[in-house]
XYZ file of N, CA, C and O in Angstrom:
668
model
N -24.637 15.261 20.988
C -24.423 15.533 22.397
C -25.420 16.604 22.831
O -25.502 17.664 22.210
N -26.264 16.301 24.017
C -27.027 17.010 24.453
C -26.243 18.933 24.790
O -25.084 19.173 25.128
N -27.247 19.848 24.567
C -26.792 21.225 25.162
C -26.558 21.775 26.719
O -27.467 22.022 27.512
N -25.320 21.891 26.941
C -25.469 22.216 28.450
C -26.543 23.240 29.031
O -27.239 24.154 28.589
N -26.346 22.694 30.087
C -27.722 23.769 30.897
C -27.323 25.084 31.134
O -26.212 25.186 31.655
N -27.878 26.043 30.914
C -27.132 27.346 31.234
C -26.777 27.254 32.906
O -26.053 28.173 33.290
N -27.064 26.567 33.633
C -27.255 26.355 35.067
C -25.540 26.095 35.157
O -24.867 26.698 35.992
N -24.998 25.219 34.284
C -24.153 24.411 34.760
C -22.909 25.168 33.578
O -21.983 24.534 33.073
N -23.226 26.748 33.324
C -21.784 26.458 32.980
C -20.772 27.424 33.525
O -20.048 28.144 32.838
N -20.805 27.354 34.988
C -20.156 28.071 35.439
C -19.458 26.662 36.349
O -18.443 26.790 37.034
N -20.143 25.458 36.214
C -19.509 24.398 37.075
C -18.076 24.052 36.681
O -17.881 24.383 35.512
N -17.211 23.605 37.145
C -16.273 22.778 36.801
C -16.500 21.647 36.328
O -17.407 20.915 36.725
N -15.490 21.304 35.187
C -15.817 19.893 34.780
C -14.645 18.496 35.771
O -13.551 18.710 36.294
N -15.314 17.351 35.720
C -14.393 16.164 36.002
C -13.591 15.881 34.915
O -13.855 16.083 33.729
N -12.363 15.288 35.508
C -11.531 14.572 34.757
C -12.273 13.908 33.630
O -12.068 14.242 32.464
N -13.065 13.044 33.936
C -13.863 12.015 32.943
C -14.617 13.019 31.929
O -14.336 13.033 30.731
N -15.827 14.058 32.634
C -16.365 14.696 31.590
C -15.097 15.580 30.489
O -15.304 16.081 29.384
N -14.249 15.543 31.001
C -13.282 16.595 29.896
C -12.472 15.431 29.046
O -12.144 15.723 27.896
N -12.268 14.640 29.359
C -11.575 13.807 28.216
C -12.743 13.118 27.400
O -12.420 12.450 26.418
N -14.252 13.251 27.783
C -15.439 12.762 26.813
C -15.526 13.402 25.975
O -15.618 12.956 24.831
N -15.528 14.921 26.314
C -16.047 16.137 25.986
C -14.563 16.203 24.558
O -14.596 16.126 23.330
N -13.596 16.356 25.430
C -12.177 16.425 24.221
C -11.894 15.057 23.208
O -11.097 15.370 22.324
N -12.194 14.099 23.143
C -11.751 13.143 22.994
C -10.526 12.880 23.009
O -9.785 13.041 22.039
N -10.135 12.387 24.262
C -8.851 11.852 25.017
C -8.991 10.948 25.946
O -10.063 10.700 26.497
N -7.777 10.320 26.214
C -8.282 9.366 27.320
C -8.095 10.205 28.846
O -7.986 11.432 28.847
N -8.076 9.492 29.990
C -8.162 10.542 31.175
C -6.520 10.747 31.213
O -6.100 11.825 31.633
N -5.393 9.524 30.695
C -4.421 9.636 31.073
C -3.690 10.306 30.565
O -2.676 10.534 31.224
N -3.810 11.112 28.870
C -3.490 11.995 28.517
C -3.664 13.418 28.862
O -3.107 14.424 28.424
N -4.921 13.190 30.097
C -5.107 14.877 30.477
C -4.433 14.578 32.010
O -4.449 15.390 32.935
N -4.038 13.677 32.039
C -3.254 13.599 33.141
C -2.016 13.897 33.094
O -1.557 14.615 33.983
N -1.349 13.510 32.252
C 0.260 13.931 31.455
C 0.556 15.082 30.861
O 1.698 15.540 30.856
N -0.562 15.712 30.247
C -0.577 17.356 29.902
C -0.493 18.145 31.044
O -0.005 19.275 31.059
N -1.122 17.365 32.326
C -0.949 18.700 33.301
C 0.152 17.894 34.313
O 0.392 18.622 35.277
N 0.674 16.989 34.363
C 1.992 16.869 34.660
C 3.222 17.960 34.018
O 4.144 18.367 34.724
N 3.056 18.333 32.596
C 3.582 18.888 31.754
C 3.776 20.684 31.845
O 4.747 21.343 31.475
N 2.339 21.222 32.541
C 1.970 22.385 32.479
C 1.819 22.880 31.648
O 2.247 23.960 31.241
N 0.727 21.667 30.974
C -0.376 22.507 29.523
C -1.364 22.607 30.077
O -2.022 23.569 29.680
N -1.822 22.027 30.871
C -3.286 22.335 31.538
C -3.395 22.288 33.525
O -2.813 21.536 34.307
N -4.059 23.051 33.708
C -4.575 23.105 35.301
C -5.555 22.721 35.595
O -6.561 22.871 34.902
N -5.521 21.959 37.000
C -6.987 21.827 37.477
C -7.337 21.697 38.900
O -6.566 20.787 39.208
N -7.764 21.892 39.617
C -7.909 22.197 41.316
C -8.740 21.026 41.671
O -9.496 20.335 40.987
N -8.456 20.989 42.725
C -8.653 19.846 43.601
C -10.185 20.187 44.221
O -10.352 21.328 44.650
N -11.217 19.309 44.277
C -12.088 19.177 44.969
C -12.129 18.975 46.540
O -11.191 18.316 46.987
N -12.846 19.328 47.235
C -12.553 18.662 48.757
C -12.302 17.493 48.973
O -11.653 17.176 49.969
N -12.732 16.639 48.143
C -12.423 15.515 48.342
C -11.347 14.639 47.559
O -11.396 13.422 47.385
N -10.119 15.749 47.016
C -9.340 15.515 46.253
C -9.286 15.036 44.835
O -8.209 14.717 44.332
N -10.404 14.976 44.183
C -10.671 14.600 42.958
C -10.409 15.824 41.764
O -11.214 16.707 42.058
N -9.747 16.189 40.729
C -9.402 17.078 40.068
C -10.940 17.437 39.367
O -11.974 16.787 39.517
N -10.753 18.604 38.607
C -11.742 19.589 38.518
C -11.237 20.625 37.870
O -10.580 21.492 38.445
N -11.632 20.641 35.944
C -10.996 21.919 35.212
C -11.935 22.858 35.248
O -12.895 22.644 35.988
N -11.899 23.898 34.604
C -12.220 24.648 33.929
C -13.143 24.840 32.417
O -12.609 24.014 31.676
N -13.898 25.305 31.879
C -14.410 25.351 30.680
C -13.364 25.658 29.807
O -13.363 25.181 28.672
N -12.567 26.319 30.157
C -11.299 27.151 29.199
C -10.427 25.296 28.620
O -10.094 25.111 27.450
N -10.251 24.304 29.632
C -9.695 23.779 29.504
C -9.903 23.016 27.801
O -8.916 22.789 27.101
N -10.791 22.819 27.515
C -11.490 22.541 26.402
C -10.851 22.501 25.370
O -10.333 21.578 24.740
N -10.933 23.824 25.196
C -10.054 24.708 24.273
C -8.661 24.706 23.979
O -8.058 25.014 22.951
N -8.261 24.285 25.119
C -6.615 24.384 25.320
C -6.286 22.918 24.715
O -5.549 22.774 23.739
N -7.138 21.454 25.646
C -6.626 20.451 24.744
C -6.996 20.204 23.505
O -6.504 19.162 23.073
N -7.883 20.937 22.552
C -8.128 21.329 21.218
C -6.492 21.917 20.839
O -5.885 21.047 20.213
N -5.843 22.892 21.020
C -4.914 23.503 21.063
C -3.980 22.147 21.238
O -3.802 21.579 20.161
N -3.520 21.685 22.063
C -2.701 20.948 22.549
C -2.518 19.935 21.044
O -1.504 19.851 20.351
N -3.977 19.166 20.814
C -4.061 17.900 19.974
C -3.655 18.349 18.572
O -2.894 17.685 17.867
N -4.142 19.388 18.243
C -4.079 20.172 16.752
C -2.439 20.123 16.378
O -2.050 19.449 15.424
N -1.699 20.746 17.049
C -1.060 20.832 17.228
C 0.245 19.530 17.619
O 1.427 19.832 17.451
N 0.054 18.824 17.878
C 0.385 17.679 18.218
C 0.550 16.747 17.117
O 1.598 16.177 16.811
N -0.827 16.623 16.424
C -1.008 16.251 15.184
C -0.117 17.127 14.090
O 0.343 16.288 13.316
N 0.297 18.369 13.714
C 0.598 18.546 12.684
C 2.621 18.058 13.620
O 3.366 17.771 12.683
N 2.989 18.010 14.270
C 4.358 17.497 14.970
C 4.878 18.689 15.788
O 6.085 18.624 16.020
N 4.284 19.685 16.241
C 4.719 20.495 17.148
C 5.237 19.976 18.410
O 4.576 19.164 19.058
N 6.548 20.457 18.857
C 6.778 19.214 20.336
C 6.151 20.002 20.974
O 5.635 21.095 20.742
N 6.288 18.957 22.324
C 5.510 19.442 23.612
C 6.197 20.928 23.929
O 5.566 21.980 23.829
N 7.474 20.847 24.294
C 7.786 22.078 24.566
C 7.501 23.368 23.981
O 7.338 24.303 24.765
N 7.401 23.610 22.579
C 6.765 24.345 21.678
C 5.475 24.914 22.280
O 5.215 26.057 22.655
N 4.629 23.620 22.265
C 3.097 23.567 22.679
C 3.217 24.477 24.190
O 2.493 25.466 24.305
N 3.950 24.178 25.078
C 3.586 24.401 26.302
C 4.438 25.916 26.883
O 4.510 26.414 28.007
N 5.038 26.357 25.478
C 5.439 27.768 25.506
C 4.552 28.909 25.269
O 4.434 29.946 25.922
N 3.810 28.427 23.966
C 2.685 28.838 23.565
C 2.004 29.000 24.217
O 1.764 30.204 24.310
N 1.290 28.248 25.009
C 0.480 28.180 25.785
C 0.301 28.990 27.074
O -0.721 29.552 27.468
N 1.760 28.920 27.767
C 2.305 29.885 28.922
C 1.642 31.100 28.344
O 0.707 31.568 28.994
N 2.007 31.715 27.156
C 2.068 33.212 26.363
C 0.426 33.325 26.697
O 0.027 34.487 26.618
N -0.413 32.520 26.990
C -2.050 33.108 26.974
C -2.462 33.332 28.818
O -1.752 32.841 29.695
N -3.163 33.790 28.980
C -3.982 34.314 30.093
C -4.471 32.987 30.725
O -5.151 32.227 30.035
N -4.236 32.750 31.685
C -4.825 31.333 32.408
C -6.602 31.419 32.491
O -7.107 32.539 32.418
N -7.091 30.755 32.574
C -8.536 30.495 32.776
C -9.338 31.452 31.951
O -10.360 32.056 32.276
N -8.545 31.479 30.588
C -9.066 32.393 29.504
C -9.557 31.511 28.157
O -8.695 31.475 27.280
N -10.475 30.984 27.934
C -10.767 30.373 26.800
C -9.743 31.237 25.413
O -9.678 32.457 25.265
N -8.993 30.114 24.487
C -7.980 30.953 23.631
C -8.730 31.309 22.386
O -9.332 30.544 21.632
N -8.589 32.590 22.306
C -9.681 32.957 20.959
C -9.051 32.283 19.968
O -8.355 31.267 19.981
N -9.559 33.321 18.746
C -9.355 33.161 17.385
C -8.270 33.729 17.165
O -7.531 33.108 16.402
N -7.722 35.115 17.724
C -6.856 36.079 17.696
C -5.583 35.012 18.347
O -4.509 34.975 17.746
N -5.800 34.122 19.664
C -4.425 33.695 20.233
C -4.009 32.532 19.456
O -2.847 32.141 19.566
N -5.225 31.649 18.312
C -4.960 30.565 17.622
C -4.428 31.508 16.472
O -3.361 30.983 16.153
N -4.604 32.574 15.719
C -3.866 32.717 14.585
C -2.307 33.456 15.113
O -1.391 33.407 14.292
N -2.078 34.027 16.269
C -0.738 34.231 17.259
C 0.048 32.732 17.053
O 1.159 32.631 16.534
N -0.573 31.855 17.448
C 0.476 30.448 17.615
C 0.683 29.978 16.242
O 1.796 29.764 15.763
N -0.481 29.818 15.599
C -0.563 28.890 14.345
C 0.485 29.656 13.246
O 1.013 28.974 12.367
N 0.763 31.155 13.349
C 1.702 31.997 12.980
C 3.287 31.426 13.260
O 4.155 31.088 12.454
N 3.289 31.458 14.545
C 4.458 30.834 15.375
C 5.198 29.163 14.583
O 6.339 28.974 14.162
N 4.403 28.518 14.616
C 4.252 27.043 14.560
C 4.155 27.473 12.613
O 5.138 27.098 11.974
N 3.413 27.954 12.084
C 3.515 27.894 10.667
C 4.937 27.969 10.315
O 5.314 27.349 9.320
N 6.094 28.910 11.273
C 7.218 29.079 10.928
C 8.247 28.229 11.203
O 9.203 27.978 10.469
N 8.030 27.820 12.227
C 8.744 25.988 12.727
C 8.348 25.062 11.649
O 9.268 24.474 11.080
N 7.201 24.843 11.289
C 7.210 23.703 10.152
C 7.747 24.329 9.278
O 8.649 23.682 8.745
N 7.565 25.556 8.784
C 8.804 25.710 7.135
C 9.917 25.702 7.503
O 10.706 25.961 6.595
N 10.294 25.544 8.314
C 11.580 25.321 8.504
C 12.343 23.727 8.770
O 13.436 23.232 8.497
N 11.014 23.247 9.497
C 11.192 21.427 9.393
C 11.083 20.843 8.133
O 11.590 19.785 7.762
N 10.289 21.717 7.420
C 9.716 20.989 5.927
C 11.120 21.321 5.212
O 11.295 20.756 4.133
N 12.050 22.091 5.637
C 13.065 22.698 4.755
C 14.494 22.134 4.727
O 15.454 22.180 3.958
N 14.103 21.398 6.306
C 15.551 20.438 6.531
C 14.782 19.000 6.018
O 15.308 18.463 5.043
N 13.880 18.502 6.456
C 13.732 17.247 5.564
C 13.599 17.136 4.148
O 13.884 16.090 3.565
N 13.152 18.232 3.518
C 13.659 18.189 2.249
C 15.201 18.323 1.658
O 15.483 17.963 0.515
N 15.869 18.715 2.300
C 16.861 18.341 2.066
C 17.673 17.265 2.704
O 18.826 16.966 2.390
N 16.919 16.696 3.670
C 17.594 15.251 4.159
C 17.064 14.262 2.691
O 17.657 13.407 2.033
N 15.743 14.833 2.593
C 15.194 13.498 1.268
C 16.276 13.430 0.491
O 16.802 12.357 0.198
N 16.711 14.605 0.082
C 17.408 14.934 -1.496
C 18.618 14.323 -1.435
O 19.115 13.672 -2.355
N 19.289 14.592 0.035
C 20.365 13.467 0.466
C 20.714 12.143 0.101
O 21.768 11.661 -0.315
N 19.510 11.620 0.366
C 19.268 9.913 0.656
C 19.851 9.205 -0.771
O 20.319 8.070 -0.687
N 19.822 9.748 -1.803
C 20.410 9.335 -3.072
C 22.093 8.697 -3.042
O 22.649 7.973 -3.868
N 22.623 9.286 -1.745
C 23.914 9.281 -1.637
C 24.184 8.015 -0.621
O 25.212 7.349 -0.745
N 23.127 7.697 0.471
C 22.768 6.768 1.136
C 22.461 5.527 0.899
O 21.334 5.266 0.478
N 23.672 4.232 1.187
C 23.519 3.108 1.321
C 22.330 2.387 2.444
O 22.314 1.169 2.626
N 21.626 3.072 2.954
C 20.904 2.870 3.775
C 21.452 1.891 5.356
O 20.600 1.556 6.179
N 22.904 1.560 5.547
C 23.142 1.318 6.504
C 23.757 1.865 7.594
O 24.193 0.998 8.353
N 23.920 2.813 7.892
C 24.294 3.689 8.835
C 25.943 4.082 8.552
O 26.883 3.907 9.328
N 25.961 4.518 7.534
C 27.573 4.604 7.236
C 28.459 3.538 7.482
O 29.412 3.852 8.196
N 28.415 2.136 7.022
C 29.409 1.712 7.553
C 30.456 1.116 6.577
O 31.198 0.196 6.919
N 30.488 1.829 5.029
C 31.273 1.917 4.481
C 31.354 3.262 3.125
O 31.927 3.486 2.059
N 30.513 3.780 3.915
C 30.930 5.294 2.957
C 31.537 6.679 3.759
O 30.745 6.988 4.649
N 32.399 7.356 3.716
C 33.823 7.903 4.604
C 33.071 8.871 4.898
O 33.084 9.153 6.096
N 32.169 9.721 4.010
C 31.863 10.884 4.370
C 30.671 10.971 4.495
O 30.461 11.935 3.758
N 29.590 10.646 4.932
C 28.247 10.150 4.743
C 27.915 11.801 5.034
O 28.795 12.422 5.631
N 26.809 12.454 4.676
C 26.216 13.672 4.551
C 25.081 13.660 5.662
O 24.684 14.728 6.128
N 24.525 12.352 6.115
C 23.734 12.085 6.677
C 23.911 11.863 8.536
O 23.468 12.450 9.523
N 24.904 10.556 8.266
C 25.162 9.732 9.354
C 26.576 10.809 10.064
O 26.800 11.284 11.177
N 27.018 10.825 9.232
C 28.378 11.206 9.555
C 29.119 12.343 8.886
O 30.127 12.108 8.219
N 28.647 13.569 9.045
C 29.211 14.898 7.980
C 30.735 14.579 8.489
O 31.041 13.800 9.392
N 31.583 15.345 7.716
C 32.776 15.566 7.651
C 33.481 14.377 7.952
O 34.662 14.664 8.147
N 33.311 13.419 8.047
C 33.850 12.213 8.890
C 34.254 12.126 9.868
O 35.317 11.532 10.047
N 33.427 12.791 11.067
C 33.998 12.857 12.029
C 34.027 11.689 12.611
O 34.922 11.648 13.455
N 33.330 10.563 12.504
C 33.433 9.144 13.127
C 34.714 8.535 12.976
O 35.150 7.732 13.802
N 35.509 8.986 11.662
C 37.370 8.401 11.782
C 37.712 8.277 12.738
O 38.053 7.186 13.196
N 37.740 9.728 13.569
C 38.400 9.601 14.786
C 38.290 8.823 16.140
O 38.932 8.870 17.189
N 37.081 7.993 15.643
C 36.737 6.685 16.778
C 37.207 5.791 16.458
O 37.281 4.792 17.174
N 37.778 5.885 15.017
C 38.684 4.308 14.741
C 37.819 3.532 13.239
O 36.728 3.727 12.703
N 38.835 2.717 13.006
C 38.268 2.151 11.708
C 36.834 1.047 11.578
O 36.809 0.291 12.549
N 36.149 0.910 11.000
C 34.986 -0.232 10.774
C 33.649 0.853 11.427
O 33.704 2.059 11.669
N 32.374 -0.215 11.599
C 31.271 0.363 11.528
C 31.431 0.793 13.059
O 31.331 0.014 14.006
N 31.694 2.152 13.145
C 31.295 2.905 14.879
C 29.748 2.969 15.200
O 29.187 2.911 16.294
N 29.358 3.069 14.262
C 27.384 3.095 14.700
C 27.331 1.616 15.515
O 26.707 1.725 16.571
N 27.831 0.303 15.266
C 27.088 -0.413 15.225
C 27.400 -1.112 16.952
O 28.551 -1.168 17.385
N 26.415 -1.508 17.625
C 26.490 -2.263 19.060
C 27.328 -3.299 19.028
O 27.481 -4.104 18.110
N 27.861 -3.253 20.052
C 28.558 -4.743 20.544
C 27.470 -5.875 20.534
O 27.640 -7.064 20.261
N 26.356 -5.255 20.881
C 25.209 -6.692 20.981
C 25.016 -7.431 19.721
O 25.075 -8.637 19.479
N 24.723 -6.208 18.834
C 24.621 -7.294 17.404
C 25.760 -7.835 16.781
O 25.670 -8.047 15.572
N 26.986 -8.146 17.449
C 27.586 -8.917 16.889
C 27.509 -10.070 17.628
O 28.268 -10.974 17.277
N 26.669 -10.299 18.710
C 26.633 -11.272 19.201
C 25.550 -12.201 18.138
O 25.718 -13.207 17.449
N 24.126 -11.099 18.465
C 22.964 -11.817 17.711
C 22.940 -11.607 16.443
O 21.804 -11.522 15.977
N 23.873 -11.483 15.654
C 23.333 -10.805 14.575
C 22.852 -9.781 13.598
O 23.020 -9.583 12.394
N 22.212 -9.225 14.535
C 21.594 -8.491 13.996
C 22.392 -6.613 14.124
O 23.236 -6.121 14.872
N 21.634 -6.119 13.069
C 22.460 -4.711 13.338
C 21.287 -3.739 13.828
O 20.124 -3.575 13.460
N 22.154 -3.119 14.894
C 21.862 -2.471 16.017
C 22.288 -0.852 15.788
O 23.382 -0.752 16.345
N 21.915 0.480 15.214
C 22.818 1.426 15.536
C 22.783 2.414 16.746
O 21.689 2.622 17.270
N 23.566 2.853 17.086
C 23.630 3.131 18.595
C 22.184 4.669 19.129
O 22.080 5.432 20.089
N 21.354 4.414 17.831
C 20.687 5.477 18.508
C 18.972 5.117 18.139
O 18.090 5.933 17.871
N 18.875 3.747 18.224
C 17.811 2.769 18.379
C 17.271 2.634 17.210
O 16.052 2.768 17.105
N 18.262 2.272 15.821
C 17.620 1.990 15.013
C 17.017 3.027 14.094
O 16.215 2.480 13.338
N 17.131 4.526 13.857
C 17.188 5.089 13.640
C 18.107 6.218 12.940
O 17.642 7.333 12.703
């Protein structure tokens, strides 16, 4: 990629040049700032128009995204920095601090969901009383006897359905 002109970097970028520049599509930098991860001002002629800082931020955004940080996470973080401030090194090891401590802690419940699964018939509890997984303590008894996970639909078609899409 060619070097910007020193001329031009005080310009604003377009929608298009910032999702080239980030690799994204336009409609993801459209949904981030639906979101209030990113800003961008309107041209006279109504066409949006970021910032250089913005760059940086959907670097931030994707990184992040990728290792499973939710949006909300992301867009807390984000609040915490200076608007139209490119995010240093200092505000990426601030978050990545933050977020290092959310994943040991995700890594800490799915490891013990794994360790679980030994106990798991793999069908949504619908014949083990106390499932550790589906159903701690059994609280599903109290909806009544047989499979409570499962839809009215799949007993039409067949197929099994559990009420929280298969999952």
């Amino acid at each position: 990629m060619a070097k910007i002109d020193p001329a031009d970097i005080g310009r604003p970028l377009t929608v298009g040049e910032v999702a080239r520049r980030a690799g994204v599509a336009v409609s993801a930098l459209h949904f981030y700032e639906s979101k209030g991860l990113i800003r961008s001002v309107r041209s006279s002629g109504g066409q949006r128009r970021y910032g250089r800082d913005v760059l940086r931020r959907v670097a931030v955004i994707k990184v992040a995204q990728r290792i499973g940080i939710p949006l909300a996470s992301i867009s807390a973080a984000l609040a915490s920095l200076p608007e139209e401030r490119t995010p240093t090194k200092a505000d990426w090891t601030r978050l990545s601090s933050l977020w290092r401590r959310e994943l040991d802690e995700r890594i800490d419940q799915l490891t013990r969901l794994r360790d679980q699964l030994d106990d798991c018939i793999g069908c949504g509890c619908l014949s083990i009383e106390a499932c550790r997984l589906r159903n701690p303590l059994d609280e599903l008894s109290e909806q009544g006897c047989g499979p409570q996970l499962i839809s009215a639909s799949s007993v039409h078609d067949g197929t099994v359905h559990s009420d929280s899409g298969g999952r």
